């Protein structure tokens, strides 16, 4: 039986966090290839440290996305995030490029040929989750953690808050009563800042952003509100800590409130099911909850490399479901084709929509007219109801 009274914590990191900067660079390269050729294949990893960025991976796509083109993408991404510091500057950092052609062995398993449909780009398990804790059907701790940093970043970019630098982290602990979040018991925000600002000043600067995000009356006690607990935070970003693509998978998904299959998202084109199938699983789970069939829904899908059909589909409504889970699993496979090609077609994933996912979560975001965050739509509700009728 699910515990009803407890506290739960999730964290987020900003777009300027070293790992998130690397995710952003990798996804900018994905967007460039897919924007030039929707069938391009990309697997790109990024490392960032003091005044150096290294990109590596395998691609198959237009020759015009060459080394010179990719270097500009890297510098533009760093500039957009806001790094113009002595230890890390978009204009002067050294860039090394080790991107090369995709393996023929991988290509033969993924490509469609003759009677063989396009296969999964790798084996793996992917999870999707949705719940009624927030309007976007996301767990509340990760949702509020993201929103605090997003609000702070917006103020920094707009020039209305001069104290903030790009690197930041947040952590929100919520008290649950009868299975529902009721207030924050602890909030932590660590943010890189301009020189000469002390800890007490930063506390006063950060507090309004937290209070604006949390529901009225939810702010934690003052003694449990921590801002830059170690003191000053002037050296940040890749100058302060090395970053790598794909190290923030729990930040990217559900903040630990739901399982994660293990695969990272950023830097991968949508033939890689650890990205596209995780989006599909979230899409299905969100539509189950939106349709009123459960208050909480976890979905798992499993794939084998080179095989198009998913090996298994698992549905768990955590005791909140209104229909049999086996029937729900069958209906979900009726309303959506879960082959790699089916997912990409249904969600229109062969588009340059990925750089925007690199910070503040891949889920719980607003769908955009150009197809971004298409997996957040709830347009399967009527089809699901028909399938279960």
mmCIF file of C-alpha atoms in Angstrom:
data_model
loop_
_atom_site.group_PDB
_atom_site.id
_atom_site.type_symbol
_atom_site.label_atom_id
_atom_site.label_comp_id
_atom_site.label_asym_id
_atom_site.label_seq_id
_atom_site.Cartn_x
_atom_site.Cartn_y
_atom_site.Cartn_z
ATOM 1 C CA UNK A 1 0.000 0.000 0.000
ATOM 2 C CA UNK A 2 1.313 3.433 -0.919
ATOM 3 C CA UNK A 3 2.415 5.559 2.026
ATOM 4 C CA UNK A 4 0.147 8.601 2.394
ATOM 5 C CA UNK A 5 2.104 10.930 4.727
ATOM 6 C CA UNK A 6 5.739 11.656 3.881
ATOM 7 C CA UNK A 7 8.212 14.242 2.601
ATOM 8 C CA UNK A 8 9.785 14.064 -0.868
ATOM 9 C CA UNK A 9 12.601 16.059 -2.458
ATOM 10 C CA UNK A 10 13.550 16.817 -6.070
ATOM 11 C CA UNK A 11 16.245 19.024 -7.560
ATOM 12 C CA UNK A 12 16.725 21.010 -10.742
ATOM 13 C CA UNK A 13 19.761 22.646 -12.326
ATOM 14 C CA UNK A 14 19.838 25.704 -14.558
ATOM 15 C CA UNK A 15 20.798 26.024 -18.214
ATOM 16 C CA UNK A 16 24.201 27.297 -17.049
ATOM 17 C CA UNK A 17 25.003 24.228 -14.982
ATOM 18 C CA UNK A 18 28.008 22.505 -16.648
ATOM 19 C CA UNK A 19 26.079 19.307 -17.429
ATOM 20 C CA UNK A 20 23.081 21.220 -18.790
ATOM 21 C CA UNK A 21 25.328 23.396 -20.943
ATOM 22 C CA UNK A 22 26.704 20.184 -22.451
ATOM 23 C CA UNK A 23 23.155 18.907 -23.048
ATOM 24 C CA UNK A 24 22.344 22.184 -24.775
ATOM 25 C CA UNK A 25 25.368 21.969 -27.075
ATOM 26 C CA UNK A 26 24.661 18.342 -27.971
ATOM 27 C CA UNK A 27 21.026 19.102 -28.755
ATOM 28 C CA UNK A 28 21.981 22.152 -30.823
ATOM 29 C CA UNK A 29 24.004 19.787 -33.010
ATOM 30 C CA UNK A 30 21.032 17.387 -33.244
ATOM 31 C CA UNK A 31 18.808 20.290 -34.325
ATOM 32 C CA UNK A 32 21.279 21.416 -36.974
ATOM 33 C CA UNK A 33 21.452 17.982 -38.597
ATOM 34 C CA UNK A 34 17.718 17.272 -38.413
ATOM 35 C CA UNK A 35 16.896 20.784 -39.592
ATOM 36 C CA UNK A 36 19.000 20.179 -42.685
ATOM 37 C CA UNK A 37 17.842 16.575 -43.192
ATOM 38 C CA UNK A 38 14.961 15.086 -41.127
ATOM 39 C CA UNK A 39 16.401 11.587 -41.639
ATOM 40 C CA UNK A 40 19.856 12.455 -40.277
ATOM 41 C CA UNK A 41 21.327 10.310 -37.524
ATOM 42 C CA UNK A 42 23.100 11.915 -34.580
ATOM 43 C CA UNK A 43 24.644 10.706 -31.343
ATOM 44 C CA UNK A 44 26.644 13.591 -29.883
ATOM 45 C CA UNK A 45 28.380 13.874 -26.519
ATOM 46 C CA UNK A 46 29.870 17.055 -25.063
ATOM 47 C CA UNK A 47 32.444 17.694 -22.335
ATOM 48 C CA UNK A 48 33.095 21.175 -20.960
ATOM 49 C CA UNK A 49 35.758 22.381 -18.541
ATOM 50 C CA UNK A 50 37.796 25.536 -17.987
ATOM 51 C CA UNK A 51 37.870 27.344 -21.352
ATOM 52 C CA UNK A 52 37.520 24.095 -23.299
ATOM 53 C CA UNK A 53 34.698 22.182 -24.987
ATOM 54 C CA UNK A 54 35.069 18.734 -26.534
ATOM 55 C CA UNK A 55 32.364 17.253 -28.777
ATOM 56 C CA UNK A 56 32.400 13.656 -30.003
ATOM 57 C CA UNK A 57 29.992 11.165 -31.520
ATOM 58 C CA UNK A 58 28.611 9.528 -34.641
ATOM 59 C CA UNK A 59 26.537 11.165 -37.344
ATOM 60 C CA UNK A 60 25.031 10.506 -40.745
ATOM 61 C CA UNK A 61 23.774 13.618 -42.434
ATOM 62 C CA UNK A 62 24.494 16.625 -44.653
ATOM 63 C CA UNK A 63 28.161 17.418 -45.241
ATOM 64 C CA UNK A 64 27.468 21.123 -44.740
ATOM 65 C CA UNK A 65 27.147 20.539 -40.976
ATOM 66 C CA UNK A 66 30.935 20.349 -40.933
ATOM 67 C CA UNK A 67 33.490 21.115 -38.251
ATOM 68 C CA UNK A 68 33.422 24.865 -38.870
ATOM 69 C CA UNK A 69 29.616 24.895 -38.758
ATOM 70 C CA UNK A 70 29.602 22.877 -35.533
ATOM 71 C CA UNK A 71 32.120 25.187 -33.873
ATOM 72 C CA UNK A 72 29.762 28.104 -34.482
ATOM 73 C CA UNK A 73 26.887 26.090 -32.996
ATOM 74 C CA UNK A 74 28.937 25.495 -29.861
ATOM 75 C CA UNK A 75 29.902 29.144 -29.464
ATOM 76 C CA UNK A 76 26.350 30.342 -30.114
ATOM 77 C CA UNK A 77 24.971 27.962 -27.467
ATOM 78 C CA UNK A 78 27.483 29.151 -24.870
ATOM 79 C CA UNK A 79 26.751 32.791 -25.719
ATOM 80 C CA UNK A 80 22.997 32.263 -25.501
ATOM 81 C CA UNK A 81 23.324 30.729 -22.036
ATOM 82 C CA UNK A 82 25.378 33.753 -21.011
ATOM 83 C CA UNK A 83 28.975 32.709 -20.388
ATOM 84 C CA UNK A 84 31.361 35.630 -20.816
ATOM 85 C CA UNK A 85 33.724 34.909 -17.931
ATOM 86 C CA UNK A 86 37.492 34.765 -17.677
ATOM 87 C CA UNK A 87 37.485 31.023 -17.072
ATOM 88 C CA UNK A 88 34.824 30.266 -19.691
ATOM 89 C CA UNK A 89 33.902 32.590 -22.555
ATOM 90 C CA UNK A 90 31.938 31.788 -25.706
ATOM 91 C CA UNK A 91 34.373 33.722 -27.855
ATOM 92 C CA UNK A 92 37.717 32.422 -26.549
ATOM 93 C CA UNK A 93 37.163 28.866 -25.296
ATOM 94 C CA UNK A 94 39.048 26.116 -27.160
ATOM 95 C CA UNK A 95 36.835 23.655 -29.072
ATOM 96 C CA UNK A 96 37.869 20.145 -30.063
ATOM 97 C CA UNK A 97 35.685 18.151 -32.476
ATOM 98 C CA UNK A 98 35.835 14.348 -32.700
ATOM 99 C CA UNK A 99 32.542 13.710 -34.492
ATOM 100 C CA UNK A 100 32.717 11.001 -37.160
ATOM 101 C CA UNK A 101 30.507 8.815 -39.362
ATOM 102 C CA UNK A 102 27.935 6.466 -37.842
ATOM 103 C CA UNK A 103 28.849 2.786 -37.486
ATOM 104 C CA UNK A 104 27.651 0.662 -40.410
ATOM 105 C CA UNK A 105 26.753 -2.111 -37.938
ATOM 106 C CA UNK A 106 24.372 0.189 -36.079
ATOM 107 C CA UNK A 107 22.944 1.571 -39.319
ATOM 108 C CA UNK A 108 22.047 -1.879 -40.669
ATOM 109 C CA UNK A 109 20.020 -2.673 -37.563
ATOM 110 C CA UNK A 110 18.152 0.624 -37.520
ATOM 111 C CA UNK A 111 17.498 1.252 -41.224
ATOM 112 C CA UNK A 112 14.399 -0.038 -42.986
ATOM 113 C CA UNK A 113 15.173 -2.413 -45.858
ATOM 114 C CA UNK A 114 12.963 -4.667 -47.983
ATOM 115 C CA UNK A 115 10.264 -6.119 -45.717
ATOM 116 C CA UNK A 116 12.111 -5.006 -42.578
ATOM 117 C CA UNK A 117 10.730 -1.931 -40.810
ATOM 118 C CA UNK A 118 12.989 0.596 -39.133
ATOM 119 C CA UNK A 119 14.403 -0.941 -35.964
ATOM 120 C CA UNK A 120 15.097 0.548 -32.558
ATOM 121 C CA UNK A 121 18.441 2.335 -32.337
ATOM 122 C CA UNK A 122 19.348 0.420 -29.193
ATOM 123 C CA UNK A 123 17.978 -2.030 -26.661
ATOM 124 C CA UNK A 124 16.558 -0.581 -23.470
ATOM 125 C CA UNK A 125 13.645 0.159 -21.196
ATOM 126 C CA UNK A 126 11.896 3.517 -21.055
ATOM 127 C CA UNK A 127 9.424 4.894 -18.518
ATOM 128 C CA UNK A 128 6.697 7.518 -18.657
ATOM 129 C CA UNK A 129 4.781 8.975 -15.733
ATOM 130 C CA UNK A 130 1.948 11.384 -14.970
ATOM 131 C CA UNK A 131 0.050 12.378 -11.827
ATOM 132 C CA UNK A 132 -2.459 14.975 -10.649
ATOM 133 C CA UNK A 133 -0.138 16.938 -8.362
ATOM 134 C CA UNK A 134 0.209 19.914 -10.750
ATOM 135 C CA UNK A 135 -1.805 21.335 -13.679
ATOM 136 C CA UNK A 136 0.730 19.885 -16.143
ATOM 137 C CA UNK A 137 0.339 16.429 -14.521
ATOM 138 C CA UNK A 138 3.897 16.347 -13.162
ATOM 139 C CA UNK A 139 5.177 15.572 -9.655
ATOM 140 C CA UNK A 140 5.144 18.782 -7.620
ATOM 141 C CA UNK A 141 8.736 18.805 -6.230
ATOM 142 C CA UNK A 142 10.456 18.668 -9.630
ATOM 143 C CA UNK A 143 7.897 21.038 -11.174
ATOM 144 C CA UNK A 144 8.523 23.771 -8.581
ATOM 145 C CA UNK A 145 12.293 23.184 -8.627
ATOM 146 C CA UNK A 146 12.313 23.822 -12.382
ATOM 147 C CA UNK A 147 10.077 26.874 -12.119
ATOM 148 C CA UNK A 148 12.273 28.606 -9.528
ATOM 149 C CA UNK A 149 15.348 28.387 -11.754
ATOM 150 C CA UNK A 150 13.429 29.271 -14.904
ATOM 151 C CA UNK A 151 12.093 32.447 -13.278
ATOM 152 C CA UNK A 152 15.586 33.405 -12.114
ATOM 153 C CA UNK A 153 17.060 32.746 -15.569
ATOM 154 C CA UNK A 154 14.338 34.812 -17.244
ATOM 155 C CA UNK A 155 15.174 37.745 -14.962
ATOM 156 C CA UNK A 156 18.892 37.356 -15.735
ATOM 157 C CA UNK A 157 18.326 37.277 -19.493
ATOM 158 C CA UNK A 158 15.945 40.251 -19.324
ATOM 159 C CA UNK A 159 18.523 42.274 -17.405
ATOM 160 C CA UNK A 160 16.132 42.910 -14.518
ATOM 161 C CA UNK A 161 18.299 40.941 -12.087
ATOM 162 C CA UNK A 162 21.969 41.902 -12.282
ATOM 163 C CA UNK A 163 23.245 39.667 -9.468
ATOM 164 C CA UNK A 164 22.736 36.298 -11.132
ATOM 165 C CA UNK A 165 25.260 34.404 -13.241
ATOM 166 C CA UNK A 166 24.281 31.359 -15.370
ATOM 167 C CA UNK A 167 25.094 28.417 -13.047
ATOM 168 C CA UNK A 168 22.429 27.509 -10.472
ATOM 169 C CA UNK A 169 20.732 24.625 -8.648
ATOM 170 C CA UNK A 170 17.481 24.319 -6.706
ATOM 171 C CA UNK A 171 16.025 21.692 -4.406
ATOM 172 C CA UNK A 172 12.466 21.578 -3.063
ATOM 173 C CA UNK A 173 11.200 19.292 -0.283
ATOM 174 C CA UNK A 174 7.426 18.985 0.029
ATOM 175 C CA UNK A 175 5.257 17.533 2.783
ATOM 176 C CA UNK A 176 2.594 15.110 1.571
ATOM 177 C CA UNK A 177 -0.558 14.449 3.572
ATOM 178 C CA UNK A 178 -2.970 11.746 2.421
ATOM 179 C CA UNK A 179 -0.809 11.408 -0.690
ATOM 180 C CA UNK A 180 -1.100 15.074 -1.701
ATOM 181 C CA UNK A 181 1.518 17.848 -1.425
ATOM 182 C CA UNK A 182 0.486 20.542 1.057
ATOM 183 C CA UNK A 183 3.558 22.734 1.699
ATOM 184 C CA UNK A 184 7.327 23.056 1.413
ATOM 185 C CA UNK A 185 9.391 21.977 4.409
ATOM 186 C CA UNK A 186 12.757 22.963 2.936
ATOM 187 C CA UNK A 187 14.030 24.890 -0.098
ATOM 188 C CA UNK A 188 17.640 25.129 -1.259
ATOM 189 C CA UNK A 189 18.877 27.473 -3.999
ATOM 190 C CA UNK A 190 22.533 27.783 -4.950
ATOM 191 C CA UNK A 191 23.255 30.353 -7.624
ATOM 192 C CA UNK A 192 26.416 31.728 -9.135
ATOM 193 C CA UNK A 193 26.540 35.491 -8.617
ATOM 194 C CA UNK A 194 28.486 38.644 -9.363
ATOM 195 C CA UNK A 195 31.484 39.422 -7.191
ATOM 196 C CA UNK A 196 31.005 41.396 -4.006
ATOM 197 C CA UNK A 197 27.541 40.101 -3.032
ATOM 198 C CA UNK A 198 27.383 38.363 0.351
ATOM 199 C CA UNK A 199 25.233 35.412 1.398
ATOM 200 C CA UNK A 200 22.590 37.478 3.217
ATOM 201 C CA UNK A 201 22.155 39.725 0.209
ATOM 202 C CA UNK A 202 21.734 36.720 -2.077
ATOM 203 C CA UNK A 203 19.151 35.275 0.285
ATOM 204 C CA UNK A 204 17.065 38.443 0.008
ATOM 205 C CA UNK A 205 17.484 38.513 -3.791
ATOM 206 C CA UNK A 206 16.450 34.873 -4.278
ATOM 207 C CA UNK A 207 13.531 34.719 -1.808
ATOM 208 C CA UNK A 208 10.936 36.537 -4.009
ATOM 209 C CA UNK A 209 11.500 34.079 -6.867
ATOM 210 C CA UNK A 210 10.804 31.127 -4.601
ATOM 211 C CA UNK A 211 7.746 32.766 -3.051
ATOM 212 C CA UNK A 212 6.346 33.595 -6.474
ATOM 213 C CA UNK A 213 6.633 29.982 -7.678
ATOM 214 C CA UNK A 214 5.302 28.150 -4.628
ATOM 215 C CA UNK A 215 1.528 28.203 -3.997
ATOM 216 C CA UNK A 216 0.376 30.745 -1.440
ATOM 217 C CA UNK A 217 1.158 29.646 2.098
ATOM 218 C CA UNK A 218 3.582 26.927 0.986
ATOM 219 C CA UNK A 219 6.873 28.705 1.752
ATOM 220 C CA UNK A 220 9.090 26.755 4.096
ATOM 221 C CA UNK A 221 10.168 28.062 7.546
ATOM 222 C CA UNK A 222 12.937 30.651 7.372
ATOM 223 C CA UNK A 223 15.408 28.347 9.146
ATOM 224 C CA UNK A 224 14.866 25.754 6.404
ATOM 225 C CA UNK A 225 15.428 28.162 3.510
ATOM 226 C CA UNK A 226 19.019 27.826 2.300
ATOM 227 C CA UNK A 227 20.700 30.075 -0.266
ATOM 228 C CA UNK A 228 24.301 29.334 -1.249
ATOM 229 C CA UNK A 229 24.892 27.277 1.930
ATOM 230 C CA UNK A 230 28.680 27.178 1.405
ATOM 231 C CA UNK A 231 28.888 30.988 1.240
ATOM 232 C CA UNK A 232 29.915 32.724 -1.963
ATOM 233 C CA UNK A 233 29.422 31.144 -5.397
ATOM 234 C CA UNK A 234 31.404 33.338 -7.797
ATOM 235 C CA UNK A 235 33.273 30.645 -9.757
ATOM 236 C CA UNK A 236 30.736 28.519 -11.592
ATOM 237 C CA UNK A 237 29.895 26.769 -14.836
ATOM 238 C CA UNK A 238 32.557 24.683 -16.592
ATOM 239 C CA UNK A 239 35.271 26.778 -14.941
ATOM 240 C CA UNK A 240 34.161 25.517 -11.545
ATOM 241 C CA UNK A 241 33.113 21.967 -12.423
ATOM 242 C CA UNK A 242 33.453 19.759 -15.503
ATOM 243 C CA UNK A 243 30.232 19.091 -17.417
ATOM 244 C CA UNK A 244 29.125 16.090 -19.473
ATOM 245 C CA UNK A 245 26.106 15.332 -21.640
ATOM 246 C CA UNK A 246 23.498 13.049 -20.078
ATOM 247 C CA UNK A 247 24.417 13.279 -16.389
ATOM 248 C CA UNK A 248 21.145 14.837 -15.209
ATOM 249 C CA UNK A 249 18.609 12.194 -16.270
ATOM 250 C CA UNK A 250 16.509 12.475 -13.097
ATOM 251 C CA UNK A 251 16.401 16.264 -13.429
ATOM 252 C CA UNK A 252 15.291 15.736 -17.043
ATOM 253 C CA UNK A 253 12.379 13.473 -16.079
ATOM 254 C CA UNK A 254 10.402 13.169 -12.828
ATOM 255 C CA UNK A 255 12.801 14.171 -10.076
ATOM 256 C CA UNK A 256 12.962 10.655 -8.692
ATOM 257 C CA UNK A 257 9.193 10.357 -8.209
ATOM 258 C CA UNK A 258 9.016 7.716 -10.953
ATOM 259 C CA UNK A 259 11.413 5.132 -12.426
ATOM 260 C CA UNK A 260 13.928 5.959 -15.145
ATOM 261 C CA UNK A 261 15.138 3.416 -17.671
ATOM 262 C CA UNK A 262 18.695 4.728 -17.531
ATOM 263 C CA UNK A 263 19.202 6.237 -20.976
ATOM 264 C CA UNK A 264 19.887 9.948 -21.390
ATOM 265 C CA UNK A 265 18.016 12.067 -23.952
ATOM 266 C CA UNK A 266 20.180 14.951 -25.113
ATOM 267 C CA UNK A 267 22.430 14.560 -28.131
ATOM 268 C CA UNK A 268 20.339 11.806 -29.710
ATOM 269 C CA UNK A 269 18.164 11.874 -32.814
ATOM 270 C CA UNK A 270 14.650 10.375 -32.464
ATOM 271 C CA UNK A 271 15.550 6.954 -33.900
ATOM 272 C CA UNK A 272 17.170 6.409 -30.497
ATOM 273 C CA UNK A 273 14.313 4.956 -28.466
ATOM 274 C CA UNK A 274 15.839 5.934 -25.145
ATOM 275 C CA UNK A 275 14.726 9.421 -26.177
ATOM 276 C CA UNK A 276 11.697 8.965 -28.450
ATOM 277 C CA UNK A 277 10.112 6.049 -26.558
ATOM 278 C CA UNK A 278 10.521 7.894 -23.234
ATOM 279 C CA UNK A 279 8.615 10.773 -24.829
ATOM 280 C CA UNK A 280 5.951 8.337 -26.061
ATOM 281 C CA UNK A 281 5.631 6.740 -22.624
ATOM 282 C CA UNK A 282 5.117 10.165 -21.011
ATOM 283 C CA UNK A 283 2.563 10.998 -23.711
ATOM 284 C CA UNK A 284 0.578 7.834 -23.033
ATOM 285 C CA UNK A 285 0.752 8.190 -19.244
ATOM 286 C CA UNK A 286 -0.363 11.814 -19.416
ATOM 287 C CA UNK A 287 -3.323 10.934 -21.610
ATOM 288 C CA UNK A 288 -4.356 8.124 -19.243
ATOM 289 C CA UNK A 289 -4.459 10.570 -16.330
ATOM 290 C CA UNK A 290 -6.050 13.353 -18.415
ATOM 291 C CA UNK A 291 -8.781 10.918 -19.517
ATOM 292 C CA UNK A 292 -9.641 10.206 -15.880
ATOM 293 C CA UNK A 293 -8.540 6.565 -15.844
ATOM 294 C CA UNK A 294 -6.033 7.096 -13.016
ATOM 295 C CA UNK A 295 -4.605 9.715 -10.660
ATOM 296 C CA UNK A 296 -1.107 8.276 -11.155
ATOM 297 C CA UNK A 297 0.176 6.270 -14.097
ATOM 298 C CA UNK A 298 3.548 4.668 -14.805
ATOM 299 C CA UNK A 299 4.241 3.127 -18.215
ATOM 300 C CA UNK A 300 7.254 1.055 -19.237
ATOM 301 C CA UNK A 301 8.165 0.023 -22.793
ATOM 302 C CA UNK A 302 11.050 -2.253 -23.790
ATOM 303 C CA UNK A 303 12.960 -2.594 -27.084
ATOM 304 C CA UNK A 304 15.732 -4.626 -28.717
ATOM 305 C CA UNK A 305 18.213 -3.046 -31.130
ATOM 306 C CA UNK A 306 17.172 -3.508 -34.728
ATOM 307 C CA UNK A 307 13.652 -4.729 -33.791
ATOM 308 C CA UNK A 308 10.767 -2.397 -34.559
ATOM 309 C CA UNK A 309 8.017 -3.787 -32.352
ATOM 310 C CA UNK A 310 8.306 -3.112 -28.609
ATOM 311 C CA UNK A 311 9.006 -6.261 -26.627
ATOM 312 C CA UNK A 312 6.630 -5.340 -23.806
ATOM 313 C CA UNK A 313 4.314 -2.639 -22.473
ATOM 314 C CA UNK A 314 3.679 -2.371 -18.727
ATOM 315 C CA UNK A 315 1.066 -0.145 -17.061
ATOM 316 C CA UNK A 316 0.821 0.588 -13.324
ATOM 317 C CA UNK A 317 -1.828 2.964 -11.947
ATOM 318 C CA UNK A 318 -0.621 2.575 -8.338
ATOM 319 C CA UNK A 319 -4.047 1.606 -7.038
ATOM 320 C CA UNK A 320 -5.696 4.727 -8.470
ATOM 321 C CA UNK A 321 -6.974 3.233 -11.731
ATOM 322 C CA UNK A 322 -10.612 2.995 -12.785
ATOM 323 C CA UNK A 323 -10.056 0.304 -15.442
ATOM 324 C CA UNK A 324 -8.117 -2.954 -15.532
ATOM 325 C CA UNK A 325 -4.435 -2.309 -16.243
ATOM 326 C CA UNK A 326 -4.195 -5.156 -18.782
ATOM 327 C CA UNK A 327 -7.111 -3.670 -20.741
ATOM 328 C CA UNK A 328 -5.493 -0.245 -20.510
ATOM 329 C CA UNK A 329 -2.206 -1.614 -21.885
ATOM 330 C CA UNK A 330 -4.033 -3.201 -24.812
ATOM 331 C CA UNK A 331 -5.947 0.004 -25.562
ATOM 332 C CA UNK A 332 -2.786 2.116 -25.482
ATOM 333 C CA UNK A 333 -1.200 -0.066 -28.153
ATOM 334 C CA UNK A 334 -4.334 0.361 -30.257
ATOM 335 C CA UNK A 335 -4.307 4.157 -30.152
ATOM 336 C CA UNK A 336 -0.573 4.587 -30.853
ATOM 337 C CA UNK A 337 1.957 2.742 -32.980
ATOM 338 C CA UNK A 338 4.937 2.256 -30.666
ATOM 339 C CA UNK A 339 7.451 1.245 -33.314
ATOM 340 C CA UNK A 340 10.287 3.783 -33.679
ATOM 341 C CA UNK A 341 8.819 4.980 -36.982
ATOM 342 C CA UNK A 342 5.327 5.119 -35.483
ATOM 343 C CA UNK A 343 6.472 7.229 -32.545
ATOM 344 C CA UNK A 344 8.421 9.657 -34.704
ATOM 345 C CA UNK A 345 5.493 10.048 -37.103
ATOM 346 C CA UNK A 346 2.816 10.426 -34.445
ATOM 347 C CA UNK A 347 4.761 12.966 -32.379
ATOM 348 C CA UNK A 348 6.443 14.604 -35.403
ATOM 349 C CA UNK A 349 9.892 14.203 -33.893
ATOM 350 C CA UNK A 350 11.949 14.624 -37.066
ATOM 351 C CA UNK A 351 12.206 18.362 -36.534
ATOM 352 C CA UNK A 352 14.728 20.745 -34.918
ATOM 353 C CA UNK A 353 12.910 20.908 -31.566
ATOM 354 C CA UNK A 354 15.497 19.589 -29.133
ATOM 355 C CA UNK A 355 17.777 22.395 -27.908
ATOM 356 C CA UNK A 356 14.857 23.871 -25.966
ATOM 357 C CA UNK A 357 14.462 20.615 -24.017
ATOM 358 C CA UNK A 358 17.972 20.725 -22.578
ATOM 359 C CA UNK A 359 17.081 22.712 -19.431
ATOM 360 C CA UNK A 360 14.102 22.864 -17.043
ATOM 361 C CA UNK A 361 12.841 19.385 -17.880
ATOM 362 C CA UNK A 362 11.731 17.452 -20.927
ATOM 363 C CA UNK A 363 8.252 16.991 -19.418
ATOM 364 C CA UNK A 364 5.586 19.288 -18.033
ATOM 365 C CA UNK A 365 6.285 21.895 -20.718
ATOM 366 C CA UNK A 366 3.849 23.697 -23.018
ATOM 367 C CA UNK A 367 3.461 22.238 -26.551
ATOM 368 C CA UNK A 368 4.445 24.758 -29.229
ATOM 369 C CA UNK A 369 3.047 25.434 -32.688
ATOM 370 C CA UNK A 370 6.229 24.227 -34.398
ATOM 371 C CA UNK A 371 5.903 20.782 -32.795
ATOM 372 C CA UNK A 372 8.028 21.276 -29.721
ATOM 373 C CA UNK A 373 6.986 19.213 -26.692
ATOM 374 C CA UNK A 374 4.380 17.406 -28.790
ATOM 375 C CA UNK A 375 4.468 14.582 -26.235
ATOM 376 C CA UNK A 376 2.783 16.923 -23.737
ATOM 377 C CA UNK A 377 -0.463 17.042 -25.725
ATOM 378 C CA UNK A 378 -3.575 15.296 -24.394
ATOM 379 C CA UNK A 379 -5.114 14.648 -27.801
ATOM 380 C CA UNK A 380 -5.401 10.881 -27.269
ATOM 381 C CA UNK A 381 -8.124 11.161 -24.656
ATOM 382 C CA UNK A 382 -11.076 10.624 -27.001
ATOM 383 C CA UNK A 383 -9.367 7.769 -28.877
ATOM 384 C CA UNK A 384 -8.500 6.097 -25.606
ATOM 385 C CA UNK A 385 -12.079 6.345 -24.390
ATOM 386 C CA UNK A 386 -13.315 4.839 -27.644
ATOM 387 C CA UNK A 387 -10.834 1.959 -27.397
ATOM 388 C CA UNK A 388 -11.956 1.184 -23.863
ATOM 389 C CA UNK A 389 -15.688 1.577 -24.527
#
